[in-house]
CSV table of C-alpha atoms in Angstrom, one decimal:
chain,number,residue,atom,x,y,z
R,5,MET,CA,-12.7,21.9,-42.7
R,6,SER,CA,-14.0,18.6,-43.9
R,7,ASP,CA,-12.5,19.1,-47.4
R,8,THR,CA,-9.1,20.0,-45.8
R,9,SER,CA,-9.2,16.9,-43.6
R,10,HIS,CA,-10.2,14.7,-46.6
R,11,ALA,CA,-7.4,16.1,-48.6
R,12,SER,CA,-4.9,15.4,-45.9
R,13,VAL,CA,-6.1,11.8,-45.5
R,14,THR,CA,-5.9,11.1,-49.3
R,15,ALA,CA,-2.6,13.0,-49.7
R,16,GLN,CA,-0.7,11.1,-47.1
R,17,PRO,CA,-0.9,7.6,-48.7
R,18,ARG,CA,0.3,8.9,-52.0
R,19,ARG,CA,3.6,9.6,-50.5
R,20,ASN,CA,4.1,6.0,-49.6
R,21,ILE,CA,2.7,3.0,-51.4
R,22,PHE,CA,3.3,0.8,-48.3
R,23,GLN,CA,0.9,3.1,-46.4
R,24,MET,CA,-1.7,2.7,-49.1
R,25,LEU,CA,-1.4,-1.1,-48.9
R,26,GLU,CA,-1.1,-0.9,-45.1
R,27,LEU,CA,1.9,-3.2,-45.1
R,28,ASP,CA,4.2,-3.7,-42.1
R,29,THR,CA,7.6,-2.5,-43.1
R,30,ARG,CA,9.3,-4.7,-40.6
R,31,LEU,CA,7.5,-7.7,-42.0
R,32,LEU,CA,8.5,-6.7,-45.5
R,33,GLY,CA,12.1,-6.4,-44.4
R,34,MET,CA,12.0,-10.0,-43.0
R,35,ILE,CA,10.3,-11.3,-46.2
R,36,GLY,CA,12.9,-9.5,-48.3
R,37,ALA,CA,15.8,-11.0,-46.2
R,38,PHE,CA,14.2,-14.5,-46.6
R,39,VAL,CA,13.9,-14.1,-50.3
R,40,LEU,CA,17.5,-13.0,-50.7
R,41,LEU,CA,18.6,-15.8,-48.5
R,42,CYS,CA,16.8,-18.4,-50.6
R,43,ILE,CA,18.0,-16.9,-53.9
R,44,GLY,CA,21.6,-16.8,-52.6
R,45,PHE,CA,21.6,-20.5,-51.4
R,46,ASP,CA,19.9,-21.5,-54.7
R,47,LEU,CA,22.7,-20.0,-56.7
R,48,LEU,CA,25.4,-21.5,-54.4
R,49,THR,CA,23.8,-25.0,-54.6
R,50,ASP,CA,23.3,-24.9,-58.4
R,51,GLY,CA,19.5,-24.7,-58.1
R,52,ARG,CA,19.0,-27.4,-55.5
R,53,PHE,CA,17.8,-25.2,-52.7
R,54,LEU,CA,14.5,-24.0,-54.3
R,55,THR,CA,13.5,-27.4,-55.6
R,56,PRO,CA,10.1,-28.8,-54.4
R,57,ARG,CA,11.9,-31.6,-52.6
R,58,ASN,CA,14.0,-29.2,-50.5
R,59,ILE,CA,11.1,-26.8,-49.8
R,60,PHE,CA,9.0,-29.8,-48.6
R,61,ASN,CA,11.8,-30.9,-46.3
R,62,LEU,CA,12.4,-27.3,-45.1
R,63,THR,CA,8.7,-26.9,-44.1
R,64,ILE,CA,8.5,-30.1,-42.1
R,65,GLN,CA,11.9,-29.3,-40.3
R,66,THR,CA,10.6,-25.9,-39.3
R,67,VAL,CA,7.2,-27.0,-37.8
R,68,SER,CA,8.4,-28.1,-34.4
R,69,VAL,CA,10.3,-25.0,-33.6
R,70,ALA,CA,7.7,-22.7,-35.2
R,71,ILE,CA,4.9,-24.1,-33.0
R,72,MET,CA,6.8,-23.4,-29.8
R,73,ALA,CA,7.9,-20.0,-31.1
R,74,THR,CA,4.2,-18.9,-31.3
R,75,GLY,CA,3.9,-19.6,-27.5
R,76,MET,CA,7.3,-18.0,-26.8
R,77,VAL,CA,5.8,-14.8,-28.3
R,78,PHE,CA,3.3,-14.6,-25.4
R,79,VAL,CA,6.0,-15.5,-22.8
R,80,ILE,CA,8.4,-12.7,-24.0
R,81,VAL,CA,5.6,-10.2,-24.5
R,82,THR,CA,4.7,-10.6,-20.8
R,83,ARG,CA,8.4,-9.8,-20.0
R,84,HIS,CA,9.4,-13.4,-19.2
R,85,ILE,CA,11.5,-16.1,-20.8
R,86,ASP,CA,11.3,-19.8,-21.0
R,87,LEU,CA,14.6,-21.7,-21.3
R,88,SER,CA,13.0,-25.1,-20.7
R,89,VAL,CA,11.1,-25.6,-23.9
R,90,GLY,CA,13.5,-28.1,-25.5
R,91,ALA,CA,13.8,-30.1,-22.3
R,92,LEU,CA,10.1,-30.1,-21.8
R,93,LEU,CA,9.6,-31.3,-25.4
R,94,ALA,CA,12.0,-34.2,-24.6
R,95,THR,CA,10.0,-35.1,-21.5
R,96,CYS,CA,6.7,-35.0,-23.3
R,97,SER,CA,8.2,-37.1,-26.1
R,98,ALA,CA,9.5,-39.7,-23.6
R,99,ILE,CA,6.1,-39.8,-21.9
R,100,MET,CA,4.3,-40.4,-25.2
R,101,ALA,CA,6.8,-43.0,-26.4
R,102,MET,CA,6.6,-45.0,-23.2
R,103,THR,CA,2.8,-44.6,-23.2
R,104,GLN,CA,2.3,-46.2,-26.6
R,105,THR,CA,5.1,-48.8,-26.4
R,106,LEU,CA,4.8,-49.9,-22.7
R,107,VAL,CA,1.9,-48.5,-20.7
R,108,LEU,CA,-1.0,-49.0,-23.0
R,109,PRO,CA,0.0,-52.5,-24.1
R,110,LYS,CA,0.6,-53.6,-20.5
R,111,TRP,CA,-2.3,-51.9,-18.7
R,112,LEU,CA,-5.0,-51.8,-21.4
R,113,GLY,CA,-3.8,-54.3,-23.9
R,114,LEU,CA,-3.8,-51.7,-26.7
R,115,GLY,CA,-1.1,-52.4,-29.3
R,116,LEU,CA,0.8,-50.0,-31.5
R,117,ASP,CA,-1.7,-50.2,-34.3
R,118,HIS,CA,-4.9,-50.0,-32.2
R,119,SER,CA,-7.2,-47.2,-33.3
R,120,LEU,CA,-7.2,-45.6,-29.8
R,121,THR,CA,-3.5,-45.8,-29.1
R,122,PRO,CA,-2.3,-42.6,-30.9
R,123,TRP,CA,-5.1,-40.4,-29.5
R,124,ILE,CA,-4.7,-41.6,-25.9
R,125,THR,CA,-1.0,-41.1,-26.3
R,126,ILE,CA,-1.3,-37.5,-27.6
R,127,LEU,CA,-3.9,-36.6,-25.0
R,128,ILE,CA,-1.6,-37.8,-22.2
R,129,GLY,CA,1.3,-35.9,-23.7
R,130,LEU,CA,-0.6,-32.7,-24.1
R,131,THR,CA,-1.9,-33.0,-20.5
R,132,ALA,CA,1.6,-33.6,-19.1
R,133,GLY,CA,3.0,-30.6,-21.0
R,134,THR,CA,0.2,-28.3,-19.9
R,135,ILE,CA,0.6,-29.3,-16.2
R,136,ILE,CA,4.3,-28.8,-16.2
R,137,GLY,CA,4.0,-25.5,-18.0
R,138,ALA,CA,1.3,-24.4,-15.4
R,139,PHE,CA,3.7,-25.4,-12.6
R,140,HIS,CA,6.3,-23.2,-14.1
R,141,GLY,CA,3.8,-20.4,-14.3
R,142,TRP,CA,2.8,-20.9,-10.7
R,143,LEU,CA,6.4,-20.7,-9.5
R,144,VAL,CA,6.9,-17.5,-11.5
R,145,GLY,CA,3.5,-15.8,-10.9
R,146,TYR,CA,2.6,-16.8,-7.4
R,147,LEU,CA,6.0,-17.4,-5.8
R,148,THR,CA,7.6,-14.5,-7.8
R,149,ILE,CA,10.6,-16.6,-8.7
R,150,PRO,CA,12.2,-15.0,-11.8
R,151,ALA,CA,11.2,-16.9,-15.0
R,152,PHE,CA,14.9,-17.1,-16.0
R,153,ILE,CA,15.7,-19.1,-12.9
R,154,VAL,CA,12.6,-21.3,-12.9
R,155,THR,CA,13.0,-22.3,-16.6
R,156,LEU,CA,16.8,-22.7,-16.3
R,157,GLY,CA,16.1,-25.1,-13.5
R,158,GLY,CA,13.4,-26.7,-15.7
R,159,LEU,CA,15.9,-27.2,-18.5
R,160,LEU,CA,18.1,-29.3,-16.2
R,161,VAL,CA,15.3,-31.1,-14.5
R,162,TRP,CA,13.1,-32.1,-17.5
R,163,ARG,CA,16.0,-33.0,-19.8
R,164,ASN,CA,17.1,-35.6,-17.2
R,165,VAL,CA,13.5,-36.7,-16.3
R,166,ALA,CA,13.2,-37.6,-20.0
R,167,TRP,CA,16.4,-39.6,-19.7
R,168,TYR,CA,15.3,-41.5,-16.6
R,169,LEU,CA,11.9,-42.3,-18.2
R,170,THR,CA,13.5,-44.1,-21.0
R,171,SER,CA,16.8,-45.2,-19.3
R,172,GLY,CA,18.6,-43.2,-21.9
R,173,GLN,CA,17.4,-45.5,-24.7
R,174,THR,CA,15.9,-44.8,-28.0
R,175,ILE,CA,12.2,-45.8,-28.0
R,176,GLY,CA,10.6,-47.1,-31.1
R,177,PRO,CA,9.0,-48.0,-33.4
R,178,LEU,CA,6.0,-45.7,-32.7
R,179,ASP,CA,2.4,-46.1,-33.7
R,180,SER,CA,1.9,-45.9,-37.5
R,181,THR,CA,-0.9,-43.4,-37.1
R,182,PHE,CA,1.1,-41.3,-34.6
R,183,ILE,CA,4.1,-40.9,-37.0
R,184,ARG,CA,1.8,-39.5,-39.7
R,185,PHE,CA,2.0,-36.2,-37.7
R,186,GLY,CA,5.7,-36.0,-38.5
R,187,GLY,CA,5.2,-34.9,-42.1
R,188,ILE,CA,7.2,-37.2,-44.4
R,189,ASN,CA,5.0,-40.2,-43.5
R,190,GLY,CA,1.7,-38.2,-43.4
R,191,THR,CA,0.5,-35.9,-46.1
R,192,LEU,CA,-2.8,-34.8,-47.4
R,193,GLY,CA,-2.1,-35.8,-51.1
R,194,THR,CA,-2.6,-33.5,-54.1
R,195,THR,CA,-6.4,-33.3,-54.2
R,196,LEU,CA,-7.0,-32.6,-50.6
R,197,SER,CA,-4.1,-30.1,-50.6
R,198,TRP,CA,-5.7,-28.1,-53.3
R,199,VAL,CA,-9.0,-28.2,-51.4
R,200,VAL,CA,-7.2,-26.9,-48.3
R,201,GLY,CA,-5.5,-24.2,-50.3
R,202,GLY,CA,-8.7,-23.1,-51.9
R,203,LEU,CA,-10.4,-22.9,-48.5
R,204,ALA,CA,-7.5,-20.9,-47.2
R,205,VAL,CA,-7.8,-18.4,-50.0
R,206,VAL,CA,-11.5,-18.1,-49.4
R,207,ALA,CA,-10.9,-17.6,-45.7
R,208,ALA,CA,-8.2,-14.9,-46.4
R,209,LEU,CA,-10.4,-13.0,-48.8
R,210,TRP,CA,-13.3,-13.2,-46.4
R,211,GLY,CA,-11.1,-11.8,-43.7
R,212,LEU,CA,-10.0,-8.9,-45.9
R,213,ALA,CA,-13.6,-8.1,-46.8
R,214,SER,CA,-14.7,-8.4,-43.1
R,215,SER,CA,-12.0,-6.1,-42.0
R,216,ARG,CA,-13.0,-3.5,-44.6
R,217,ARG,CA,-16.7,-3.7,-43.6
R,218,ASN,CA,-15.8,-3.2,-39.9
R,219,LYS,CA,-13.7,-0.2,-40.7
R,220,ILE,CA,-16.5,1.3,-42.8
R,221,SER,CA,-19.0,0.7,-40.1
R,222,HIS,CA,-16.9,2.5,-37.5
R,223,ASP,CA,-16.1,5.4,-39.9
R,224,PHE,CA,-12.4,4.4,-40.1
R,225,PRO,CA,-10.4,5.2,-43.3
R,226,VAL,CA,-10.0,2.3,-45.7
R,227,LYS,CA,-7.6,1.4,-48.4
R,228,PRO,CA,-8.5,2.1,-52.1
R,229,LEU,CA,-10.2,-0.8,-53.8
R,230,TRP,CA,-7.1,-1.3,-56.0
R,231,ALA,CA,-5.0,-1.8,-52.9
R,232,GLU,CA,-7.5,-4.3,-51.5
R,233,PHE,CA,-7.5,-6.3,-54.8
R,234,THR,CA,-3.7,-6.1,-54.9
R,235,MET,CA,-3.4,-7.5,-51.3
R,236,ALA,CA,-6.0,-10.2,-52.2
R,237,GLY,CA,-4.0,-11.2,-55.3
R,238,ILE,CA,-0.7,-11.4,-53.3
R,239,ILE,CA,-2.2,-13.5,-50.6
R,240,ALA,CA,-4.0,-15.9,-53.0
R,241,SER,CA,-0.9,-16.2,-55.1
R,242,ALA,CA,1.3,-17.0,-52.1
R,243,ILE,CA,-1.1,-19.7,-50.8
R,244,LEU,CA,-1.7,-21.4,-54.1
R,245,GLY,CA,1.9,-21.1,-55.1
R,246,PHE,CA,2.9,-22.9,-51.9
R,247,ILE,CA,0.4,-25.7,-52.5
R,248,TRP,CA,1.6,-26.0,-56.1
R,249,THR,CA,5.2,-26.3,-55.0
R,250,LEU,CA,4.4,-29.1,-52.5
R,251,ASN,CA,2.3,-30.9,-55.0
R,252,SER,CA,5.2,-30.8,-57.4
R,253,TYR,CA,7.3,-33.1,-55.2
R,254,ASN,CA,6.6,-36.7,-56.4
R,255,ILE,CA,6.9,-39.7,-54.1
R,256,PRO,CA,10.0,-41.7,-55.1
R,257,THR,CA,9.1,-44.8,-57.2
R,258,ARG,CA,10.7,-47.2,-54.8
R,259,ARG,CA,8.7,-45.8,-51.9
R,260,LEU,CA,5.5,-46.1,-53.9
R,261,GLN,CA,6.3,-49.7,-54.7
R,262,ARG,CA,6.8,-50.5,-51.0
R,263,MET,CA,3.4,-48.7,-50.2
R,264,PHE,CA,1.6,-50.9,-52.8
R,265,GLU,CA,3.4,-54.0,-51.5
R,266,ALA,CA,2.3,-53.3,-47.9
R,267,ARG,CA,-1.3,-53.4,-49.2
R,268,GLY,CA,-0.6,-56.6,-51.1
R,269,GLU,CA,-1.0,-54.9,-54.4
R,270,VAL,CA,1.2,-54.4,-57.5
R,271,MET,CA,1.9,-50.8,-58.5
R,272,PRO,CA,0.7,-50.0,-62.0
R,273,GLU,CA,3.4,-49.3,-64.5
R,274,GLY,CA,4.1,-45.6,-64.9
R,275,PHE,CA,2.1,-44.7,-61.8
R,276,THR,CA,3.1,-41.5,-60.0
R,277,ALA,CA,1.9,-39.6,-57.0
R,278,ALA,CA,2.9,-36.5,-55.1
R,279,TYR,CA,3.2,-35.8,-51.4
R,280,GLY,CA,1.1,-32.7,-51.1
R,281,LEU,CA,0.7,-30.7,-47.9
R,282,PRO,CA,2.3,-32.4,-44.8
R,283,ILE,CA,-0.1,-33.0,-41.9
R,284,SER,CA,2.5,-31.3,-39.6
R,285,VAL,CA,2.4,-28.1,-41.7
R,286,PHE,CA,-1.4,-28.2,-41.7
R,287,LEU,CA,-1.2,-28.5,-37.9
R,288,LEU,CA,1.2,-25.5,-37.8
R,289,ILE,CA,-1.2,-23.4,-39.9
R,290,ALA,CA,-4.0,-24.3,-37.5
R,291,VAL,CA,-1.9,-23.3,-34.5
R,292,ALA,CA,-0.9,-20.0,-36.2
R,293,ILE,CA,-4.6,-19.2,-36.8
R,294,ALA,CA,-5.7,-20.1,-33.3
R,295,MET,CA,-2.8,-18.2,-31.7
R,296,THR,CA,-3.5,-15.1,-33.9
R,297,VAL,CA,-7.2,-15.1,-33.0
R,298,LEU,CA,-6.2,-15.6,-29.3
R,299,ALA,CA,-3.9,-12.6,-29.5
R,300,LYS,CA,-6.2,-10.2,-31.4
R,301,ARG,CA,-9.7,-11.3,-30.7
R,302,THR,CA,-9.9,-12.5,-27.1
R,303,ARG,CA,-9.8,-10.9,-23.7
R,304,LEU,CA,-6.8,-13.1,-22.7
R,305,GLY,CA,-4.8,-11.8,-25.7
R,306,ARG,CA,-5.6,-8.2,-24.8
R,307,TYR,CA,-4.6,-8.8,-21.2
R,308,ILE,CA,-1.3,-10.4,-22.3
R,309,PHE,CA,-0.2,-7.4,-24.4
R,310,ALA,CA,-1.5,-4.9,-21.8
R,311,THR,CA,0.5,-6.6,-19.1
R,312,GLY,CA,3.6,-6.7,-21.3
R,313,GLY,CA,3.3,-3.0,-22.1
R,314,ASN,CA,2.9,-1.9,-18.5
R,315,PRO,CA,2.6,-4.6,-15.8
R,316,ASP,CA,1.9,-2.2,-12.9
R,317,ALA,CA,-0.8,-0.4,-14.8
R,318,ALA,CA,-2.3,-3.7,-15.9
R,319,GLU,CA,-2.5,-4.9,-12.3
R,320,LEU,CA,-4.0,-1.7,-11.1
R,321,SER,CA,-6.6,-1.9,-13.8
R,322,GLY,CA,-7.8,-5.2,-12.3
R,323,ILE,CA,-6.0,-7.8,-14.4
R,324,ASN,CA,-4.9,-10.8,-12.4
R,325,THR,CA,-1.3,-10.9,-13.6
R,326,ARG,CA,-0.4,-13.9,-11.5
R,327,MET,CA,-3.1,-16.1,-13.0
R,328,LEU,CA,-2.2,-14.6,-16.4
R,329,THR,CA,1.4,-15.7,-16.0
R,330,LEU,CA,0.2,-19.2,-15.1
R,331,LYS,CA,-2.0,-19.4,-18.2
R,332,VAL,CA,0.8,-18.2,-20.5
R,333,PHE,CA,3.2,-20.8,-19.2
R,334,ALA,CA,0.5,-23.5,-19.3
R,335,LEU,CA,-0.1,-22.6,-23.0
R,336,MET,CA,3.7,-22.8,-23.6
R,337,GLY,CA,3.8,-26.2,-22.0
R,338,PHE,CA,0.8,-27.4,-24.2
R,339,LEU,CA,2.6,-26.2,-27.4
R,340,CYS,CA,5.8,-27.9,-26.3
R,341,ALA,CA,3.9,-31.2,-26.0
R,342,LEU,CA,2.3,-30.6,-29.4
R,343,SER,CA,5.8,-30.0,-30.8
R,344,ALA,CA,6.9,-33.2,-29.2
R,345,VAL,CA,4.3,-35.0,-31.2
R,346,VAL,CA,5.6,-33.5,-34.4
R,347,ALA,CA,9.3,-34.0,-33.6
R,348,SER,CA,9.1,-37.6,-32.4
R,349,ALA,CA,6.8,-38.5,-35.3
R,350,ARG,CA,9.2,-37.0,-37.8
R,351,LEU,CA,12.0,-39.1,-36.3
R,352,THR,CA,9.6,-42.1,-36.0
R,353,ASN,CA,11.1,-42.7,-32.5
R,354,HIS,CA,12.0,-41.0,-29.3
R,355,SER,CA,15.7,-40.3,-29.0
R,356,ASN,CA,17.6,-39.1,-26.0
R,357,ASP,CA,18.8,-35.9,-27.7
R,358,ILE,CA,15.5,-34.8,-29.1
R,359,GLY,CA,14.8,-31.1,-28.7
R,360,THR,CA,18.5,-30.3,-27.8
R,361,LEU,CA,19.1,-26.6,-28.1
R,362,ASP,CA,15.5,-26.0,-29.3
R,363,GLU,CA,15.1,-23.5,-26.5
R,364,LEU,CA,17.7,-21.2,-28.2
R,365,ARG,CA,16.1,-21.7,-31.6
R,366,VAL,CA,12.7,-20.9,-30.3
R,367,ILE,CA,13.8,-17.8,-28.5
R,368,ALA,CA,15.8,-16.7,-31.6
R,369,ALA,CA,12.8,-17.3,-33.9
R,370,ALA,CA,10.6,-15.1,-31.8
R,371,VAL,CA,13.1,-12.3,-31.5
R,372,ILE,CA,14.1,-12.4,-35.2
R,373,GLY,CA,10.4,-12.3,-35.9
R,374,GLY,CA,10.1,-8.9,-34.1
R,375,THR,CA,9.1,-9.8,-30.6
R,376,ALA,CA,10.5,-7.2,-28.3
R,377,LEU,CA,12.5,-8.5,-25.4
R,378,ALA,CA,11.3,-5.5,-23.4
R,379,GLY,CA,7.8,-6.9,-23.6
R,380,GLY,CA,4.5,-5.7,-25.0
R,381,MET,CA,5.1,-6.3,-28.7
R,382,GLY,CA,5.2,-9.4,-30.9
R,383,THR,CA,3.4,-11.2,-33.7
R,384,ILE,CA,2.6,-14.8,-34.3
R,385,TYR,CA,3.3,-14.7,-38.1
R,386,GLY,CA,6.6,-12.9,-37.3
R,387,ALA,CA,7.8,-15.8,-35.0
R,388,ILE,CA,6.9,-18.4,-37.7
R,389,LEU,CA,8.8,-16.4,-40.3
R,390,GLY,CA,11.7,-16.1,-37.9
R,391,ALA,CA,11.7,-19.9,-37.5
R,392,LEU,CA,11.6,-20.4,-41.2
R,393,ILE,CA,14.5,-18.0,-41.8
R,394,MET,CA,16.6,-19.8,-39.2
R,395,GLN,CA,15.9,-23.2,-40.6
R,396,SER,CA,16.6,-22.0,-44.1
R,397,LEU,CA,19.9,-20.6,-43.0
R,398,GLN,CA,20.9,-23.8,-41.3
R,399,SER,CA,19.7,-26.0,-44.2
R,400,GLY,CA,21.3,-23.8,-46.8
R,401,MET,CA,24.7,-23.8,-45.0
R,402,ALA,CA,24.5,-27.6,-44.7
R,403,MET,CA,23.8,-28.0,-48.4
R,404,VAL,CA,26.7,-25.7,-49.2
R,405,GLY,CA,29.0,-27.8,-47.0
R,406,VAL,CA,29.5,-25.5,-44.0
R,407,ASP,CA,30.6,-27.3,-40.8
R,408,ALA,CA,28.1,-27.6,-38.0
R,409,PRO,CA,30.1,-25.5,-35.5
R,410,PHE,CA,30.3,-22.6,-38.0
R,411,GLN,CA,26.6,-22.9,-38.7
R,412,ASN,CA,25.9,-22.2,-35.0
R,413,ILE,CA,28.4,-19.2,-35.2
R,414,VAL,CA,26.5,-17.7,-38.1
R,415,VAL,CA,23.1,-18.3,-36.5
R,416,GLY,CA,24.3,-16.6,-33.3
R,417,ALA,CA,25.6,-13.7,-35.2
R,418,VAL,CA,22.4,-13.3,-37.1
R,419,LEU,CA,20.4,-13.3,-33.9
R,420,VAL,CA,22.6,-10.4,-32.5
R,421,VAL,CA,22.3,-8.4,-35.7
R,422,ALA,CA,18.6,-9.0,-35.8
R,423,VAL,CA,18.1,-7.6,-32.3
R,424,TRP,CA,20.4,-4.6,-33.2
R,425,ILE,CA,18.4,-3.9,-36.3
R,426,ASP,CA,15.2,-4.1,-34.3
R,427,ILE,CA,16.5,-1.6,-31.8
R,428,VAL,CA,17.5,0.8,-34.5
R,429,TYR,CA,14.1,0.4,-36.2
R,430,ARG,CA,12.3,1.2,-33.0
R,431,LYS,CA,14.4,4.3,-32.4
R,432,ARG,CA,13.8,5.7,-35.9
R,433,THR,CA,10.1,5.0,-35.8
R,434,GLY,CA,9.8,6.4,-32.3
R,435,ASP,CA,8.5,3.0,-31.0
R,436,THR,CA,10.0,2.4,-27.5
R,437,THR,CA,7.5,-0.2,-26.4
């Protein structure tokens, strides 16, 4: 009996190499679509799309939406929706802009370049976003008002609160340390970027090894060693290739000269330097890791997916679904505030239209990334990849010369097609979650 069972276990993977590598076919499809998209735009732009410069810009443009998309996964998984994320981002951005340009100088005498200014500003912004998100969650969870209505009202309320906070004016300049979180004005440099890349590879390999040990200790089947080494090679190559690409984008000579002049120095002849990993991208990586751990390794994460799968059963099993809803929306508010830091820092100011239509981009990123609108299913990495696909699509069309209205038409069509493909995929795989 044991020989027969062993034979069946070893025979099944041979029929499908993806099963041997334990790869998510949906993720592979998304990666394949992304690769084809990049190659297509690179051909249409005569090789300009896949240059280090454009990849660098593409990553920092994706960060703000991607951070919020990780939170939207939890919201949609619990069978809710949040239409207010773009407006909430604008309110948090306005609060932080007014804090560092008006409140701190007037009340505490802290100027824009004071060492405490950016950190107090960010703390206030994150606190405001979390409180507003928790308020939304309280309305949905405890007053049982549909999330669609609560957040639709929030979209109108917070967008105009942001306008009144700043009287509709653009607020700037912002603190020099604060704007480093935007990406272009704050990078790790080549050396530190390689260090971060190396640590990421070590962490990924440790994670693979730890997962294998856990499976063995619980007598679960494991992949062949060649498959483990293949996955390790793919992951390491992707991480180090990404760092190499970013390190290949050199800072323009004129910008370097201004940097030396600001320090009262003269730039040596022939001096060059690269940007490296943007701080905003590093922040996104940290958020992705934290949210993944929260989803897979914590009680809160298990409760979120259990509630999304069957709310009634979750409540009968003792899960406080009302408090869970409040926590999920509070987390969404926190991530909106964090995205406000990145977005306003990238622009180096707060503008009245910041975050406009971000709610649609965030929802689309989560859905394209495989989050089921029916609840109960979604991944953090899928949402980030969905945000990257959307940004690549828009950036590529802009480089080709497609008009903005038609860009939105294409993005809307892609969203509908992505949901349809997801429905077909679930029917064929028998997954109706």
